[in-house]
Amino acid sequence: MSEAVGTARVKRGMAEMLKGGVIMDVVNSEQAKIAQDAGACAVMALERVPADIRAQGGVARMSDPDMIEKIKAAVTIPVMAKARIGHFVEARILESLGVDYIDESEVLTPADYENHIEKWDFKVPFVCGATNLGEALRRINEGAAMIRSKGEAGTGDVSNAMMHMRKIGGEIRRLSSMREDELYVAAKELQAPFALVKEVAETGKLPVVLFTAGGIATPADAALMMQMGADGVFIGSGIFKSGDPATRAAACVKATTFFEDAKVLADVSRGLGDAMVGINVADLPAPHRLAERGW
Amino acid sequence: MKIGVLALQGDFREHIQAVKTSGHAGLTVRRPEELAEIDALILPGGESTTIALLAETFDLLKPIRERISAGMPVYGSCAGMILLADRILDGADDQATFGGIDMTVRRNAFGRQVDSFESDLIFDQAPLRAVFIRAPWVEEVGKDVQVLAEVKGSDGASHPVAVRQGLLFATSFHPELTGDLRVHRYFFDQVCAGAIK
């Protein structure tokens, strides 16, 4: 009997189990409990939510292991944590802590402006951000077992998430309509490996689960992303920067399941209190746009 | 047969695919009226706390329990196994289940995601590649529960990972992820058959 851990099937399969769910950013064990009680399918443990990273500035790094341990102890659902782009030592530390997924995230300050982490080497699976199909396939080629569209984190403005979902979906549809002999040039243009390009053209979807992230602040935002073809939703600052996090969190979970039912969506959108104030992405100077990190 | 798959959260699409490939009608179930349409139900993999919470909020907990008592065949994989257990260990506080199988299931018994694994086991007299993801195992079973497969845990002891009690069937692992339809066929041909006219 051969037994194998950390296989691609086990890593990608973990993301399959999160589908149709909401993964919520939390900064302490109290928030983690609120997220679990609201029906989150996982939590992302981090020191500051993206809106605070944006407001406070400075270098954003992996969280304190103590804080991650406390969150792990507080909930039974999977716990994810963020490592800086290219920071493979932060990733090894997170793996040794037994986090269930690592987000190699543009929300933290990159440690490497050329290379991402070599992810095949790890037992723990990785999720990476992407703004287009080529970027998604490069991450998968490096071993990412799950992709999330990036959006613009910490803004509460869903327009970039929308743009990235449309872009990824549109490029997949374009590949599906091509003749096989045209895929070589498509691979060149996407700057992605031919084998992955061919696989996407044949199956009409990414070989891994695709979530969406960045700027989702309301149940309607979550449902919008699901209707755009997301397998599930990350909500960062949108919940715990709002007036009534527990109610909003539960509403977003329901909206993600019943994303096609406008009546349910209307019901859960009532009486949520103040949404996070937010920033229009258009008002952000280019150097402060996180989605442009990653290559 | 009309096979429903509980579609509140998790990998329900993969189960629907397995149902259709096996030649049955596959329907998603999110509401009580959809439950009334089906002959048998599959509870997919996913987060059992999330699924239980949504089932409670959208008035499915009681109707599913009633259909189970009335003799509807049900198959649960991973989170689905937890939802079919009469008793659970290491769950969230007050975590509800549909219940029906006289067993105690330990959540995430094989460990966290870094411990998730694939393994060969014997199921229905033939080898099967099984995928375990943050998987539960069965801690103890009542006298009417039949153990169909076992796997050795980190504690060195063997633990049941596939069980059946009458029309209720559960596995710790995820046959919907491998493309091998034997486990689904076992449910349709050996559990459902006879129970559904």
XYZ file of N, CA and C in Angstrom, chain A residues 120-294:
525
model
N 6.219 23.680 -5.885
C 6.065 22.214 -5.986
C 6.722 21.513 -4.805
N 7.765 22.145 -4.299
C 8.597 21.596 -3.247
C 7.913 21.432 -1.903
N 6.784 22.076 -1.724
C 6.145 22.148 -0.406
C 5.043 21.104 -0.268
N 4.831 20.657 0.981
C 3.695 19.777 1.265
C 2.413 20.590 1.363
N 2.552 21.821 1.865
C 1.388 22.689 2.021
C 1.039 23.300 0.658
N -0.247 23.421 0.334
C -0.624 24.034 -0.943
C -0.583 25.560 -0.912
N -0.460 26.151 -2.089
C -0.407 27.612 -2.231
C -1.567 28.114 -3.079
N -2.059 29.301 -2.711
C -2.943 30.070 -3.576
C -2.177 31.326 -3.983
N -2.318 31.723 -5.262
C -1.648 32.927 -5.749
C -2.643 33.818 -6.477
N -2.358 35.099 -6.496
C -3.205 36.053 -7.198
C -2.866 36.114 -8.676
N -3.848 36.534 -9.476
C -3.611 36.730 -10.912
C -4.551 37.804 -11.422
N -4.063 38.572 -12.394
C -4.904 39.596 -13.013
C -5.334 39.176 -14.413
N -4.686 38.131 -14.945
C -5.018 37.644 -16.289
C -4.628 36.173 -16.386
N -4.971 35.558 -17.516
C -4.762 34.110 -17.663
C -3.284 33.735 -17.673
N -2.452 34.535 -18.366
C -1.026 34.213 -18.425
C -0.407 34.168 -17.041
N -0.764 35.164 -16.226
C -0.241 35.225 -14.857
C -0.727 34.003 -14.055
N -1.996 33.645 -14.221
C -2.544 32.479 -13.516
C -1.781 31.213 -13.906
N -1.517 31.037 -15.206
C -0.844 29.810 -15.661
C 0.622 29.775 -15.243
N 1.262 30.956 -15.174
C 2.652 30.973 -14.679
C 2.682 30.535 -13.212
N 1.717 30.990 -12.442
C 1.659 30.587 -11.029
C 1.387 29.081 -10.910
N 0.486 28.567 -11.730
C 0.181 27.125 -11.679
C 1.425 26.332 -12.079
N 2.155 26.841 -13.054
C 3.384 26.190 -13.502
C 4.425 26.135 -12.379
N 4.387 27.121 -11.486
C 5.309 27.135 -10.338
C 4.781 26.283 -9.184
N 3.558 25.740 -9.334
C 3.025 24.849 -8.308
C 1.834 25.367 -7.535
N 1.297 26.535 -7.894
C 0.097 27.008 -7.186
C -1.038 26.005 -7.390
N -1.760 25.684 -6.315
C -2.844 24.691 -6.370
C -4.206 25.353 -6.391
N -4.211 26.676 -6.380
C -5.452 27.442 -6.371
C -5.088 28.849 -6.839
N -5.998 29.485 -7.582
C -5.773 30.855 -8.062
C -6.895 31.738 -7.545
N -6.550 32.974 -7.226
C -7.602 33.964 -6.957
C -7.328 35.172 -7.835
N -8.380 35.708 -8.411
C -8.195 36.961 -9.128
C -7.817 37.990 -8.076
N -6.994 38.978 -8.451
C -6.428 39.858 -7.411
C -7.379 40.953 -6.946
N -8.052 41.598 -7.882
C -8.802 42.785 -7.476
C -7.840 43.810 -6.904
N -8.368 44.794 -6.195
C -7.492 45.758 -5.527
C -7.827 45.705 -4.043
N -6.945 45.011 -3.285
C -7.232 44.711 -1.886
C -7.322 45.980 -1.043
N -8.181 45.942 -0.038
C -8.250 47.027 0.934
C -8.947 48.269 0.443
N -9.674 48.174 -0.660
C -10.357 49.359 -1.178
C -11.865 49.325 -0.985
N -12.458 48.121 -0.953
C -13.915 48.035 -0.962
C -14.497 48.403 -2.314
N -13.643 48.507 -3.320
C -14.062 48.838 -4.689
C -13.910 47.567 -5.532
N -15.048 47.065 -6.004
C -15.053 45.739 -6.644
C -14.629 45.797 -8.123
N -14.389 46.999 -8.651
C -14.194 47.126 -10.108
C -12.962 46.375 -10.624
N -11.902 46.316 -9.840
C -10.719 45.595 -10.326
C -10.916 44.083 -10.299
N -11.618 43.600 -9.266
C -11.928 42.163 -9.223
C -12.751 41.807 -10.461
N -13.701 42.665 -10.782
C -14.537 42.462 -11.967
C -13.673 42.412 -13.227
N -12.773 43.388 -13.335
C -11.911 43.458 -14.513
C -11.080 42.175 -14.645
N -10.543 41.694 -13.522
C -9.678 40.513 -13.587
C -10.476 39.251 -13.905
N -11.689 39.142 -13.336
C -12.522 37.975 -13.649
C -12.924 37.986 -15.124
N -13.279 39.162 -15.628
C -13.644 39.248 -17.057
C -12.454 38.899 -17.935
N -11.295 39.393 -17.545
C -10.079 39.161 -18.328
C -9.750 37.658 -18.367
N -9.714 37.032 -17.197
C -9.357 35.602 -17.139
C -10.398 34.785 -17.904
N -11.680 35.072 -17.649
C -12.755 34.340 -18.332
C -12.705 34.552 -19.842
N -12.474 35.787 -20.250
C -12.438 36.102 -21.678
C -11.289 35.401 -22.374
N -10.141 35.367 -21.708
C -8.977 34.716 -22.332
C -9.172 33.198 -22.418
N -9.862 32.629 -21.424
C -10.155 31.188 -21.486
C -11.107 30.906 -22.658
N -12.143 31.738 -22.789
C -13.105 31.537 -23.888
C -12.420 31.690 -25.245
N -11.486 32.616 -25.331
C -10.768 32.816 -26.589
C -9.957 31.562 -26.953
N -9.256 30.993 -25.930
C -8.464 29.783 -26.189
C -9.354 28.651 -26.675
N -10.536 28.513 -26.051
C -11.443 27.413 -26.404
C -11.903 27.496 -27.846
N -11.878 28.700 -28.417
C -12.385 28.857 -29.782
C -11.279 28.724 -30.829
N -10.041 28.483 -30.390
C -8.916 28.472 -31.334
C -8.645 27.091 -31.909
N -8.095 27.092 -33.117
C -7.558 25.857 -33.692
C -6.309 25.454 -32.917
N -6.031 24.128 -32.897
C -4.902 23.663 -32.107
C -3.579 24.300 -32.572
N -3.440 24.499 -33.893
C -2.161 25.034 -34.385
C -1.991 26.523 -34.064
N -3.056 27.136 -33.550
C -2.945 28.542 -33.155
C -2.528 28.704 -31.686
N -2.556 27.570 -30.966
C -2.288 27.653 -29.527
C -0.820 27.949 -29.218
N 0.068 27.641 -30.178
C 1.490 27.924 -29.938
C 1.716 29.427 -29.793
N 1.102 30.180 -30.697
C 1.233 31.633 -30.635
C 0.492 32.165 -29.402
N -0.646 31.552 -29.103
C -1.389 31.970 -27.907
C -0.520 31.812 -26.662
N 0.217 30.696 -26.590
C 1.096 30.452 -25.441
C 2.190 31.519 -25.381
N 2.698 31.875 -26.547
C 3.737 32.908 -26.602
C 3.169 34.236 -26.089
N 1.984 34.576 -26.568
C 1.376 35.849 -26.165
C 1.014 35.878 -24.681
N 0.543 34.742 -24.182
C 0.168 34.684 -22.761
C 1.391 34.567 -21.853
N 2.553 34.294 -22.463
C 3.776 34.021 -21.697
C 3.541 32.914 -20.684
N 2.944 31.833 -21.199
C 2.605 30.698 -20.344
C 3.008 29.411 -21.059
N 3.249 28.332 -20.291
C 3.683 27.075 -20.904
C 2.624 26.507 -21.852
N 3.078 25.964 -22.976
C 2.154 25.454 -23.983
C 1.238 24.355 -23.421
N 1.795 23.453 -22.623
C 0.988 22.328 -22.128
C -0.223 22.832 -21.331
N -0.005 23.854 -20.512
C -1.117 24.395 -19.718
C -2.118 25.127 -20.605
N -1.592 25.856 -21.595
C -2.475 26.574 -22.521
C -3.377 25.583 -23.250
N -2.788 24.471 -23.680
C -3.544 23.442 -24.400
C -4.607 22.829 -23.485
N -4.220 22.574 -22.236
C -5.173 21.981 -21.289
C -6.372 22.913 -21.081
N -6.094 24.213 -20.916
C -7.184 25.176 -20.716
C -8.068 25.242 -21.964
N -7.438 25.212 -23.156
C -8.210 25.266 -24.399
C -9.153 24.067 -24.494
N -8.668 22.899 -24.045
C -9.471 21.675 -24.156
C -10.584 21.601 -23.122
N -10.276 22.032 -21.878
C -11.269 21.853 -20.806
C -12.146 23.086 -20.636
N -11.698 24.221 -21.156
C -12.483 25.446 -20.997
C -12.450 26.010 -19.597
N -11.473 25.572 -18.787
C -11.348 26.139 -17.438
C -9.916 25.987 -16.946
N -9.588 26.682 -15.868
C -8.265 26.520 -15.264
C -8.153 25.102 -14.706
N -6.931 24.555 -14.629
C -6.781 23.229 -14.030
C -6.907 23.247 -12.500
N -7.032 24.421 -11.904
C -7.224 24.518 -10.450
C -8.428 25.415 -10.165
N -8.846 25.402 -8.908
C -9.988 26.212 -8.474
C -9.653 27.703 -8.592
N -10.634 28.484 -9.039
C -10.461 29.938 -9.198
C -11.405 30.690 -8.252
N -10.833 31.328 -7.247
C -11.599 32.203 -6.363
C -11.422 33.648 -6.828
N -12.112 34.553 -6.173
C -11.925 35.950 -6.494
C -11.612 36.692 -5.199
N -10.940 37.839 -5.307
C -10.565 38.597 -4.116
C -10.365 40.055 -4.474
N -10.335 40.903 -3.450
C -9.932 42.293 -3.656
C -11.083 43.234 -3.888
N -11.538 43.894 -2.815
C -12.551 44.927 -2.957
C -13.973 44.455 -2.738
N -14.161 43.186 -2.344
C -15.525 42.685 -2.127
C -16.000 43.114 -0.745
N -17.113 43.854 -0.702
C -17.544 44.459 0.572
C -19.002 44.191 0.906
N -19.779 43.671 -0.025
C -21.212 43.452 0.236
C -21.624 42.073 -0.271
N -22.782 41.555 0.211
C -23.294 40.287 -0.324
C -23.497 40.368 -1.840
N -23.931 41.512 -2.326
C -24.140 41.655 -3.774
C -22.823 41.549 -4.534
N -21.739 42.098 -3.967
C -20.411 41.958 -4.589
C -20.032 40.479 -4.695
N -20.266 39.746 -3.595
C -19.910 38.320 -3.581
C -20.698 37.578 -4.658
N -22.004 37.848 -4.742
C -22.854 37.174 -5.731
C -22.446 37.550 -7.154
N -22.071 38.804 -7.333
C -21.609 39.269 -8.651
C -20.414 38.445 -9.126
N -19.466 38.247 -8.221
C -18.261 37.493 -8.572
C -18.589 36.025 -8.867
N -19.543 35.470 -8.094
C -19.959 34.077 -8.348
C -20.622 33.979 -9.723
N -21.427 34.975 -10.062
C -22.075 34.951 -11.382
C -21.060 35.138 -12.497
N -19.935 35.765 -12.179
C -18.866 35.934 -13.175
C -18.013 34.670 -13.307
N -18.362 33.630 -12.546
C -17.677 32.355 -12.706
C -16.662 32.018 -11.631
N -16.616 32.822 -10.560
C -15.711 32.474 -9.459
C -16.214 31.210 -8.761
N -15.280 30.386 -8.272
C -15.659 29.196 -7.503
C -15.934 29.543 -6.049
N -15.538 30.739 -5.622
C -15.723 31.149 -4.233
C -15.094 32.516 -4.053
N -15.147 33.027 -2.821
C -14.819 34.432 -2.601
C -13.909 34.607 -1.383
N -12.891 35.444 -1.533
C -12.120 35.920 -0.377
C -12.667 37.292 0.007
N -12.924 37.513 1.300
C -13.269 38.865 1.732
C -12.256 39.305 2.778
N -11.571 40.393 2.483
C -10.500 40.872 3.349
C -11.036 41.885 4.326
N -10.824 43.149 3.993
C -11.210 44.223 4.903
C -12.730 44.390 4.983
N -13.443 43.903 3.976
C -14.877 44.164 3.820
C -15.722 43.782 5.020
N -15.312 42.764 5.776
C -16.138 42.324 6.897
C -15.769 43.047 8.182
N -14.509 42.950 8.602
C -14.176 43.493 9.924
C -13.899 44.994 9.911
N -13.993 45.624 8.744
C -13.944 47.087 8.679
C -15.358 47.662 8.493
N -16.358 46.803 8.666
C -17.737 47.287 8.512
C -18.367 47.464 9.891
N -19.588 48.037 9.910
C -20.258 48.365 11.157
C -20.661 47.151 11.982
N -21.110 46.080 11.322
C -21.632 44.914 12.036
C -21.068 43.645 11.391
N -19.800 43.299 11.741
C -19.104 42.204 11.051
C -19.852 40.874 11.057
N -20.432 40.467 12.208
C -21.049 39.134 12.282
C -22.205 39.025 11.294
N -23.045 40.049 11.254
C -24.207 40.029 10.362
C -23.770 40.074 8.905
N -22.806 40.934 8.618
C -22.331 41.055 7.233
C -21.659 39.763 6.778
N -20.881 39.149 7.672
C -20.202 37.897 7.319
C -21.227 36.824 6.965
N -22.248 36.666 7.805
C -23.274 35.644 7.544
C -24.011 35.946 6.243
N -24.272 37.226 5.992
C -24.980 37.617 4.768
C -24.153 37.274 3.531
N -22.842 37.491 3.597
C -21.977 37.189 2.455
C -21.917 35.679 2.191
N -21.932 34.877 3.270
C -21.927 33.420 3.108
C -23.198 32.976 2.384
N -24.334 33.495 2.825
C -25.611 33.115 2.196
C -25.650 33.576 0.738
N -25.136 34.779 0.491
C -25.164 35.322 -0.871
C -24.283 34.501 -1.811
N -23.213 33.919 -1.272
C -22.303 33.129 -2.102
C -22.952 31.803 -2.499
N -23.767 31.236 -1.605
C -24.481 29.995 -1.932
C -25.651 30.263 -2.874
N -26.444 31.298 -2.565
C -27.654 31.597 -3.359
C -27.390 32.764 -4.315
N -26.257 32.707 -4.992
C -25.816 33.861 -5.790
C -26.724 34.170 -6.976
N -27.552 33.186 -7.343
C -28.428 33.427 -8.496
C -29.845 33.797 -8.084
N -30.107 33.874 -6.789
C -31.473 34.085 -6.308
C -31.619 35.516 -5.772
N -32.155 36.395 -6.606
C -32.219 37.816 -6.242
C -33.052 38.054 -4.986
N -34.030 37.170 -4.733
C -34.875 37.344 -3.554
C -34.053 37.111 -2.271
N -33.288 36.021 -2.272
C -32.416 35.772 -1.117
C -31.417 36.920 -0.977
N -30.866 37.363 -2.107
C -29.862 38.433 -2.058
C -30.459 39.717 -1.475
N -31.700 40.012 -1.847
C -32.362 41.196 -1.285
C -32.542 41.033 0.219
N -32.985 39.834 0.626
C -33.193 39.572 2.058
C -31.919 39.760 2.864
N -30.822 39.172 2.376
C -29.604 39.220 3.181
C -28.910 40.583 3.097
N -29.302 41.406 2.134
C -28.688 42.733 2.017
C -29.309 43.764 2.951
N -30.430 43.396 3.604
C -31.127 44.338 4.495
C -30.411 44.516 5.824
N -30.429 45.734 6.333
C -30.020 46.009 7.722
C -28.629 45.549 8.090
N -27.672 45.719 7.196
C -26.313 45.259 7.482
C -25.474 46.317 8.198
N -26.022 47.499 8.398
C -25.215 48.577 8.984
C -24.264 49.124 7.939
N -23.294 49.901 8.410
C -22.379 50.564 7.480
C -21.417 49.587 6.827
N -21.262 49.705 5.518
C -20.203 48.974 4.822
C -18.892 49.710 5.061
N -17.769 49.041 4.770
C -16.487 49.757 4.895
C -16.529 50.975 3.976
N -15.871 52.030 4.399
C -15.968 53.278 3.651
C -15.364 53.138 2.263
N -14.162 52.627 2.203
C -13.577 52.319 0.906
C -12.890 53.492 0.226
N -12.186 53.125 -0.829
C -11.437 54.089 -1.639
C -11.701 53.710 -3.087
N -11.929 54.676 -3.946
C -12.045 54.359 -5.370
C -10.664 54.024 -5.913
N -10.582 52.894 -6.621
C -9.277 52.489 -7.159
C -8.692 53.592 -8.034
N -9.563 54.297 -8.766
C -9.083 55.350 -9.673
C -8.346 56.461 -8.924
N -8.670 56.646 -7.632
C -8.019 57.694 -6.840
C -6.684 57.254 -6.244
N -6.348 55.952 -6.429
C -5.095 55.453 -5.856
C -3.951 55.747 -6.802
N -2.898 56.400 -6.323
C -1.744 56.589 -7.192
C -1.134 55.226 -7.555
N -0.628 55.112 -8.776
C -0.141 53.828 -9.280
C 0.782 53.064 -8.325
N 1.731 53.725 -7.648
C 2.623 52.934 -6.776
C 1.886 52.261 -5.620
N 0.665 52.695 -5.327
C -0.077 52.094 -4.218
C -1.071 51.041 -4.677
N -1.007 50.686 -5.961
C -1.907 49.646 -6.456
C -1.245 48.285 -6.275
N -1.872 47.453 -5.404
C -1.254 46.180 -5.041
C -1.339 45.164 -6.177
N -2.398 45.276 -6.995
C -2.620 44.260 -8.040
C -1.472 44.224 -9.038
N -0.709 45.331 -9.118
C 0.386 45.357 -10.085
C 1.635 44.642 -9.587
N 1.598 44.198 -8.334
C 2.718 43.394 -7.829
C 2.510 41.934 -8.261
N 3.564 41.288 -8.721
C 3.460 39.913 -9.211
C 3.732 39.950 -10.694
